Amino acid sequence: MRHLIDFTDLSEREWQHIYRRFEEIYEHPGDYRDALRGQTLASLFYEPSTRTRLSFEAAMLKLGGGVFGFSDPAASSVSKGETLKDTVIMTSGYANVLTLRHPREGAAMAASLYSSVPVINAGDGGHCHPTQTLTDLVTLRRLRGSVEGLRVCVCGDLKYGRTAHSLLRALARFEGIRAVLVSAPELSLPEYVKRTCGAIKLDEQPDLRTAIGDVDVLYMTRLQRERFRDPAEYERLKGRYTLTPEILSGAPSDLLVMHPLPRAGEISEAVDGDPRAVYFQQARYGMFARMALLLELCSLPPFAVKEAEPQGVHRCDNGSCITKTEPYLPVFEGSACRYCEQQNN
Ligand code: NCD
């Protein structure tokens, strides 16, 4: 691993190693107080964030390192029209690792082409969110002992929900996973993600109550209002799935209720006191998981960046792809876009 664009960039050995590190740090955080002293994290957030940005920043500070960056692109030269390429070249010269959140799909992969230090994808549009997945898997392994063989219900916005995409692709690496997908038909899992779900047994189920009758994990997600092309569609679909104590009463007593957060009404506050609700614990594990990841990536030597010759014209059909706003990016051959992974005609 040089960059973390999606969770599958981690080998099985790297994931095991990061998990062990997470456990050590969680048990003995004081032992790591100076582990990254003198190192810096550039935190480039082109989109709103609470947990991801703050847990990365807290993680770096708790390791003795420093943090700089922006949480609002309007306050940086991006507002003067600076390209992603230039911003990444500059900041990777100041930092030992970059975290990037961007509204465009494929932005992290694009940034990795110009960075001399590791790039961590902190969410690229409706595409991927690998450190949320790291958080999710660490939570599952810690609370369930193992990820293998789990039955997971994923509910909500499976179309635009990058957390659901990254989680399902990562689960495909484990044996015996069954996934029940619950969403409005308009928000079902895109084909390009389904294709990467490998041996997962996927089942679609319109009714949440039925779906959680015999699963180990319920992973709720928010409808990604900011990615809907038609606001009326969001208004029509919001509130379709809401987890209430009454619905939860029919679920197994050892179910784990997870959510990447923020929630926007899909889990009622009345569920928070249920011992099965682990979403706040999950968010806390995320900081320790990010500490383990930063330790791994900051130990890599800087790499040389090879500038690709500009050639050809981008032909991606995805209107949210990074190639639409950063046309200088190198063009790759193939029917699927190398940035956003959309299959094109
Ligand atoms: C998620 C995201 O940004 O994709 N939040 C997070 O990072 N924990 C989920 C969301 O915004 O719905």
mmCIF file of N, CA, C and O in Angstrom, residues 50-113:
data_model
loop_
_atom_site.group_PDB
_atom_site.id
_atom_site.type_symbol
_atom_site.label_atom_id
_atom_site.label_comp_id
_atom_site.label_asym_id
_atom_site.label_seq_id
_atom_site.Cartn_x
_atom_site.Cartn_y
_atom_site.Cartn_z
ATOM 1 N N THR A 50 -17.534 15.999 10.011
ATOM 2 C CA THR A 50 -17.304 16.144 11.450
ATOM 3 C C THR A 50 -16.377 15.015 11.900
ATOM 4 O O THR A 50 -15.219 15.237 12.236
ATOM 5 N N ARG A 51 -16.892 13.772 11.873
ATOM 6 C CA ARG A 51 -16.129 12.632 12.391
ATOM 7 C C ARG A 51 -14.830 12.372 11.652
ATOM 8 O O ARG A 51 -13.780 12.177 12.253
ATOM 9 N N THR A 52 -14.885 12.314 10.339
ATOM 10 C CA THR A 52 -13.697 11.881 9.602
ATOM 11 C C THR A 52 -12.576 12.894 9.791
ATOM 12 O O THR A 52 -11.451 12.533 10.147
ATOM 13 N N ARG A 53 -12.888 14.169 9.587
ATOM 14 C CA ARG A 53 -11.830 15.179 9.696
ATOM 15 C C ARG A 53 -11.324 15.274 11.136
ATOM 16 O O ARG A 53 -10.119 15.220 11.379
ATOM 17 N N LEU A 54 -12.255 15.361 12.076
ATOM 18 C CA LEU A 54 -11.812 15.571 13.458
ATOM 19 C C LEU A 54 -11.132 14.328 14.022
ATOM 20 O O LEU A 54 -10.190 14.439 14.808
ATOM 21 N N SER A 55 -11.571 13.140 13.614
ATOM 22 C CA SER A 55 -10.905 11.945 14.165
ATOM 23 C C SER A 55 -9.523 11.778 13.544
ATOM 24 O O SER A 55 -8.600 11.322 14.208
ATOM 25 N N PHE A 56 -9.344 12.178 12.295
ATOM 26 C CA PHE A 56 -7.996 12.158 11.701
ATOM 27 C C PHE A 56 -7.093 13.155 12.419
ATOM 28 O O PHE A 56 -5.939 12.864 12.743
ATOM 29 N N GLU A 57 -7.628 14.341 12.654
ATOM 30 C CA GLU A 57 -6.808 15.368 13.292
ATOM 31 C C GLU A 57 -6.472 14.956 14.721
ATOM 32 O O GLU A 57 -5.315 15.054 15.157
ATOM 33 N N ALA A 58 -7.477 14.443 15.436
ATOM 34 C CA ALA A 58 -7.228 13.978 16.815
ATOM 35 C C ALA A 58 -6.210 12.840 16.795
ATOM 36 O O ALA A 58 -5.295 12.790 17.632
ATOM 37 N N ALA A 59 -6.331 11.941 15.824
ATOM 38 C CA ALA A 59 -5.411 10.792 15.736
ATOM 39 C C ALA A 59 -3.979 11.286 15.579
ATOM 40 O O ALA A 59 -3.059 10.842 16.282
ATOM 41 N N MET A 60 -3.769 12.242 14.663
ATOM 42 C CA MET A 60 -2.410 12.743 14.426
ATOM 43 C C MET A 60 -1.880 13.451 15.673
ATOM 44 O O MET A 60 -0.716 13.269 16.050
ATOM 45 N N LEU A 61 -2.719 14.240 16.314
ATOM 46 C CA LEU A 61 -2.269 14.970 17.512
ATOM 47 C C LEU A 61 -1.935 14.000 18.644
ATOM 48 O O LEU A 61 -0.941 14.169 19.354
ATOM 49 N N LYS A 62 -2.738 12.953 18.794
ATOM 50 C CA LYS A 62 -2.481 11.986 19.863
ATOM 51 C C LYS A 62 -1.212 11.178 19.612
ATOM 52 O O LYS A 62 -0.664 10.560 20.522
ATOM 53 N N LEU A 63 -0.758 11.148 18.355
ATOM 54 C CA LEU A 63 0.501 10.457 18.041
ATOM 55 C C LEU A 63 1.688 11.416 18.128
ATOM 56 O O LEU A 63 2.806 11.067 17.752
ATOM 57 N N GLY A 64 1.426 12.649 18.528
ATOM 58 C CA GLY A 64 2.515 13.616 18.694
ATOM 59 C C GLY A 64 2.825 14.407 17.438
ATOM 60 O O GLY A 64 3.751 15.218 17.415
ATOM 61 N N GLY A 65 2.056 14.173 16.362
ATOM 62 C CA GLY A 65 2.293 14.877 15.103
ATOM 63 C C GLY A 65 1.521 16.187 15.026
ATOM 64 O O GLY A 65 0.819 16.579 15.960
ATOM 65 N N GLY A 66 1.650 16.871 13.896
ATOM 66 C CA GLY A 66 0.955 18.147 13.685
ATOM 67 C C GLY A 66 -0.009 18.042 12.516
ATOM 68 O O GLY A 66 0.088 17.123 11.693
ATOM 69 N N VAL A 67 -0.915 19.003 12.444
ATOM 70 C CA VAL A 67 -1.954 18.990 11.407
ATOM 71 C C VAL A 67 -2.107 20.379 10.817
ATOM 72 O O VAL A 67 -2.073 21.371 11.561
ATOM 73 N N PHE A 68 -2.257 20.485 9.509
ATOM 74 C CA PHE A 68 -2.680 21.748 8.896
ATOM 75 C C PHE A 68 -3.611 21.416 7.748
ATOM 76 O O PHE A 68 -3.684 20.259 7.319
ATOM 77 N N GLY A 69 -4.317 22.411 7.253
ATOM 78 C CA GLY A 69 -5.207 22.129 6.130
ATOM 79 C C GLY A 69 -6.376 23.078 6.097
ATOM 80 O O GLY A 69 -6.341 24.138 6.719
ATOM 81 N N PHE A 70 -7.404 22.705 5.354
ATOM 82 C CA PHE A 70 -8.616 23.518 5.306
ATOM 83 C C PHE A 70 -9.838 22.607 5.394
ATOM 84 O O PHE A 70 -9.798 21.460 4.973
ATOM 85 N N SER A 71 -10.897 23.180 5.987
ATOM 86 C CA SER A 71 -12.128 22.405 6.093
ATOM 87 C C SER A 71 -13.197 23.038 5.209
ATOM 88 O O SER A 71 -14.308 22.557 5.121
ATOM 89 N N ASP A 72 -12.807 24.129 4.572
ATOM 90 C CA ASP A 72 -13.735 24.816 3.686
ATOM 91 C C ASP A 72 -12.915 25.345 2.510
ATOM 92 O O ASP A 72 -12.095 26.256 2.674
ATOM 93 N N PRO A 73 -13.086 24.772 1.328
ATOM 94 C CA PRO A 73 -12.239 25.177 0.199
ATOM 95 C C PRO A 73 -12.361 26.665 -0.119
ATOM 96 O O PRO A 73 -11.453 27.249 -0.709
ATOM 97 N N ALA A 74 -13.467 27.296 0.314
ATOM 98 C CA ALA A 74 -13.645 28.728 0.047
ATOM 99 C C ALA A 74 -12.543 29.543 0.721
ATOM 100 O O ALA A 74 -12.230 30.662 0.301
ATOM 101 N N ALA A 75 -11.931 28.975 1.768
ATOM 102 C CA ALA A 75 -10.882 29.697 2.493
ATOM 103 C C ALA A 75 -9.495 29.368 1.943
ATOM 104 O O ALA A 75 -8.488 29.747 2.527
ATOM 105 N N SER A 76 -9.388 28.628 0.858
ATOM 106 C CA SER A 76 -8.087 28.290 0.272
ATOM 107 C C SER A 76 -8.036 28.800 -1.174
ATOM 108 O O SER A 76 -9.021 29.340 -1.689
ATOM 109 N N SER A 77 -6.897 28.584 -1.828
ATOM 110 C CA SER A 77 -6.773 29.060 -3.215
ATOM 111 C C SER A 77 -7.643 28.293 -4.200
ATOM 112 O O SER A 77 -7.699 28.645 -5.383
ATOM 113 N N VAL A 78 -8.301 27.268 -3.723
ATOM 114 C CA VAL A 78 -9.268 26.565 -4.572
ATOM 115 C C VAL A 78 -10.305 27.576 -5.071
ATOM 116 O O VAL A 78 -10.744 27.541 -6.219
ATOM 117 N N SER A 79 -10.644 28.546 -4.182
ATOM 118 C CA SER A 79 -11.642 29.555 -4.558
ATOM 119 C C SER A 79 -11.105 30.501 -5.630
ATOM 120 O O SER A 79 -11.856 31.231 -6.258
ATOM 121 N N LYS A 80 -9.762 30.491 -5.834
ATOM 122 C CA LYS A 80 -9.193 31.329 -6.905
ATOM 123 C C LYS A 80 -9.016 30.516 -8.178
ATOM 124 O O LYS A 80 -8.389 30.969 -9.129
ATOM 125 N N GLY A 81 -9.464 29.260 -8.125
ATOM 126 C CA GLY A 81 -9.400 28.427 -9.318
ATOM 127 C C GLY A 81 -8.208 27.493 -9.349
ATOM 128 O O GLY A 81 -7.890 26.927 -10.400
ATOM 129 N N GLU A 82 -7.531 27.312 -8.234
ATOM 130 C CA GLU A 82 -6.370 26.402 -8.253
ATOM 131 C C GLU A 82 -6.845 24.966 -8.509
ATOM 132 O O GLU A 82 -7.866 24.526 -7.975
ATOM 133 N N THR A 83 -6.087 24.252 -9.307
ATOM 134 C CA THR A 83 -6.472 22.871 -9.635
ATOM 135 C C THR A 83 -6.143 21.947 -8.469
ATOM 136 O O THR A 83 -5.310 22.257 -7.611
ATOM 137 N N LEU A 84 -6.765 20.774 -8.502
ATOM 138 C CA LEU A 84 -6.472 19.746 -7.493
ATOM 139 C C LEU A 84 -4.999 19.353 -7.589
ATOM 140 O O LEU A 84 -4.302 19.210 -6.583
ATOM 141 N N LYS A 85 -4.528 19.226 -8.820
ATOM 142 C CA LYS A 85 -3.129 18.847 -9.050
ATOM 143 C C LYS A 85 -2.182 19.802 -8.329
ATOM 144 O O LYS A 85 -1.286 19.371 -7.579
ATOM 145 N N ASP A 86 -2.358 21.092 -8.516
ATOM 146 C CA ASP A 86 -1.432 22.066 -7.920
ATOM 147 C C ASP A 86 -1.533 22.063 -6.391
ATOM 148 O O ASP A 86 -0.522 22.148 -5.694
ATOM 149 N N THR A 87 -2.765 21.950 -5.908
ATOM 150 C CA THR A 87 -2.948 21.930 -4.447
ATOM 151 C C THR A 87 -2.234 20.718 -3.857
ATOM 152 O O THR A 87 -1.577 20.806 -2.815
ATOM 153 N N VAL A 88 -2.320 19.579 -4.539
ATOM 154 C CA VAL A 88 -1.700 18.353 -4.026
ATOM 155 C C VAL A 88 -0.179 18.423 -4.129
ATOM 156 O O VAL A 88 0.531 18.040 -3.193
ATOM 157 N N ILE A 89 0.329 18.946 -5.233
ATOM 158 C CA ILE A 89 1.795 19.064 -5.356
ATOM 159 C C ILE A 89 2.327 19.934 -4.214
ATOM 160 O O ILE A 89 3.303 19.584 -3.550
ATOM 161 N N MET A 90 1.657 21.048 -3.979
ATOM 162 C CA MET A 90 2.108 21.966 -2.925
ATOM 163 C C MET A 90 2.052 21.309 -1.546
ATOM 164 O O MET A 90 3.032 21.268 -0.826
ATOM 165 N N THR A 91 0.872 20.799 -1.199
ATOM 166 C CA THR A 91 0.694 20.325 0.183
ATOM 167 C C THR A 91 1.488 19.053 0.441
ATOM 168 O O THR A 91 1.928 18.824 1.573
ATOM 169 N N SER A 92 1.712 18.242 -0.590
ATOM 170 C CA SER A 92 2.497 17.022 -0.328
ATOM 171 C C SER A 92 3.964 17.385 -0.115
ATOM 172 O O SER A 92 4.727 16.595 0.432
ATOM 173 N N GLY A 93 4.339 18.604 -0.518
ATOM 174 C CA GLY A 93 5.691 19.084 -0.209
ATOM 175 C C GLY A 93 5.815 19.581 1.229
ATOM 176 O O GLY A 93 6.925 19.760 1.729
ATOM 177 N N TYR A 94 4.692 19.810 1.891
ATOM 178 C CA TYR A 94 4.729 20.316 3.271
ATOM 179 C C TYR A 94 4.454 19.229 4.307
ATOM 180 O O TYR A 94 4.656 19.465 5.496
ATOM 181 N N ALA A 95 3.856 18.107 3.856
ATOM 182 C CA ALA A 95 3.317 17.137 4.823
ATOM 183 C C ALA A 95 3.903 15.740 4.619
ATOM 184 O O ALA A 95 4.539 15.467 3.597
ATOM 185 N N ASN A 96 3.656 14.861 5.563
ATOM 186 C CA ASN A 96 4.096 13.468 5.439
ATOM 187 C C ASN A 96 2.970 12.560 4.962
ATOM 188 O O ASN A 96 3.195 11.421 4.556
ATOM 189 N N VAL A 97 1.743 13.051 5.037
ATOM 190 C CA VAL A 97 0.582 12.271 4.590
ATOM 191 C C VAL A 97 -0.561 13.248 4.305
ATOM 192 O O VAL A 97 -0.648 14.303 4.942
ATOM 193 N N LEU A 98 -1.385 12.942 3.304
ATOM 194 C CA LEU A 98 -2.543 13.802 2.978
ATOM 195 C C LEU A 98 -3.836 13.031 3.214
ATOM 196 O O LEU A 98 -3.925 11.856 2.852
ATOM 197 N N THR A 99 -4.836 13.717 3.786
ATOM 198 C CA THR A 99 -6.191 13.159 3.759
ATOM 199 C C THR A 99 -6.999 14.095 2.871
ATOM 200 O O THR A 99 -6.912 15.315 3.005
ATOM 201 N N LEU A 100 -7.781 13.501 2.007
ATOM 202 C CA LEU A 100 -8.537 14.299 1.044
ATOM 203 C C LEU A 100 -9.995 13.886 1.023
ATOM 204 O O LEU A 100 -10.302 12.701 0.845
ATOM 205 N N ARG A 101 -10.887 14.847 1.222
ATOM 206 C CA ARG A 101 -12.317 14.611 0.986
ATOM 207 C C ARG A 101 -12.751 15.561 -0.108
ATOM 208 O O ARG A 101 -12.424 16.755 -0.083
ATOM 209 N N HIS A 102 -13.495 15.021 -1.065
ATOM 210 C CA HIS A 102 -13.829 15.807 -2.254
ATOM 211 C C HIS A 102 -15.202 15.383 -2.774
ATOM 212 O O HIS A 102 -15.546 14.206 -2.701
ATOM 213 N N PRO A 103 -15.999 16.322 -3.300
ATOM 214 C CA PRO A 103 -17.321 15.931 -3.799
ATOM 215 C C PRO A 103 -17.293 15.141 -5.106
ATOM 216 O O PRO A 103 -18.307 14.558 -5.500
ATOM 217 N N ARG A 104 -16.144 15.086 -5.763
ATOM 218 C CA ARG A 104 -16.081 14.430 -7.083
ATOM 219 C C ARG A 104 -15.560 13.006 -6.972
ATOM 220 O O ARG A 104 -14.599 12.729 -6.249
ATOM 221 N N GLU A 105 -16.177 12.097 -7.724
ATOM 222 C CA GLU A 105 -15.782 10.691 -7.695
ATOM 223 C C GLU A 105 -14.463 10.489 -8.433
ATOM 224 O O GLU A 105 -14.289 10.984 -9.541
ATOM 225 N N GLY A 106 -13.545 9.807 -7.786
ATOM 226 C CA GLY A 106 -12.231 9.578 -8.379
ATOM 227 C C GLY A 106 -11.207 10.628 -7.977
ATOM 228 O O GLY A 106 -10.052 10.575 -8.413
ATOM 229 N N ALA A 107 -11.587 11.589 -7.109
ATOM 230 C CA ALA A 107 -10.665 12.678 -6.750
ATOM 231 C C ALA A 107 -9.427 12.163 -6.015
ATOM 232 O O ALA A 107 -8.315 12.659 -6.247
ATOM 233 N N ALA A 108 -9.597 11.170 -5.156
ATOM 234 C CA ALA A 108 -8.445 10.689 -4.378
ATOM 235 C C ALA A 108 -7.461 9.972 -5.291
ATOM 236 O O ALA A 108 -6.238 10.141 -5.169
ATOM 237 N N MET A 109 -7.988 9.191 -6.199
ATOM 238 C CA MET A 109 -7.104 8.495 -7.160
ATOM 239 C C MET A 109 -6.353 9.551 -8.001
ATOM 240 O O MET A 109 -5.148 9.465 -8.218
ATOM 241 N N ALA A 110 -7.060 10.610 -8.423
ATOM 242 C CA ALA A 110 -6.423 11.679 -9.199
ATOM 243 C C ALA A 110 -5.326 12.336 -8.367
ATOM 244 O O ALA A 110 -4.208 12.552 -8.848
ATOM 245 N N ALA A 111 -5.604 12.625 -7.100
ATOM 246 C CA ALA A 111 -4.614 13.279 -6.234
ATOM 247 C C ALA A 111 -3.379 12.403 -6.076
ATOM 248 O O ALA A 111 -2.245 12.896 -6.042
ATOM 249 N N SER A 112 -3.590 11.091 -6.004
ATOM 250 C CA SER A 112 -2.465 10.182 -5.756
ATOM 251 C C SER A 112 -1.444 10.231 -6.906
ATOM 252 O O SER A 112 -0.284 9.901 -6.723
ATOM 253 N N LEU A 113 -1.879 10.682 -8.088
ATOM 254 C CA LEU A 113 -0.958 10.747 -9.234
ATOM 255 C C LEU A 113 0.084 11.850 -9.057
ATOM 256 O O LEU A 113 1.103 11.854 -9.741
#
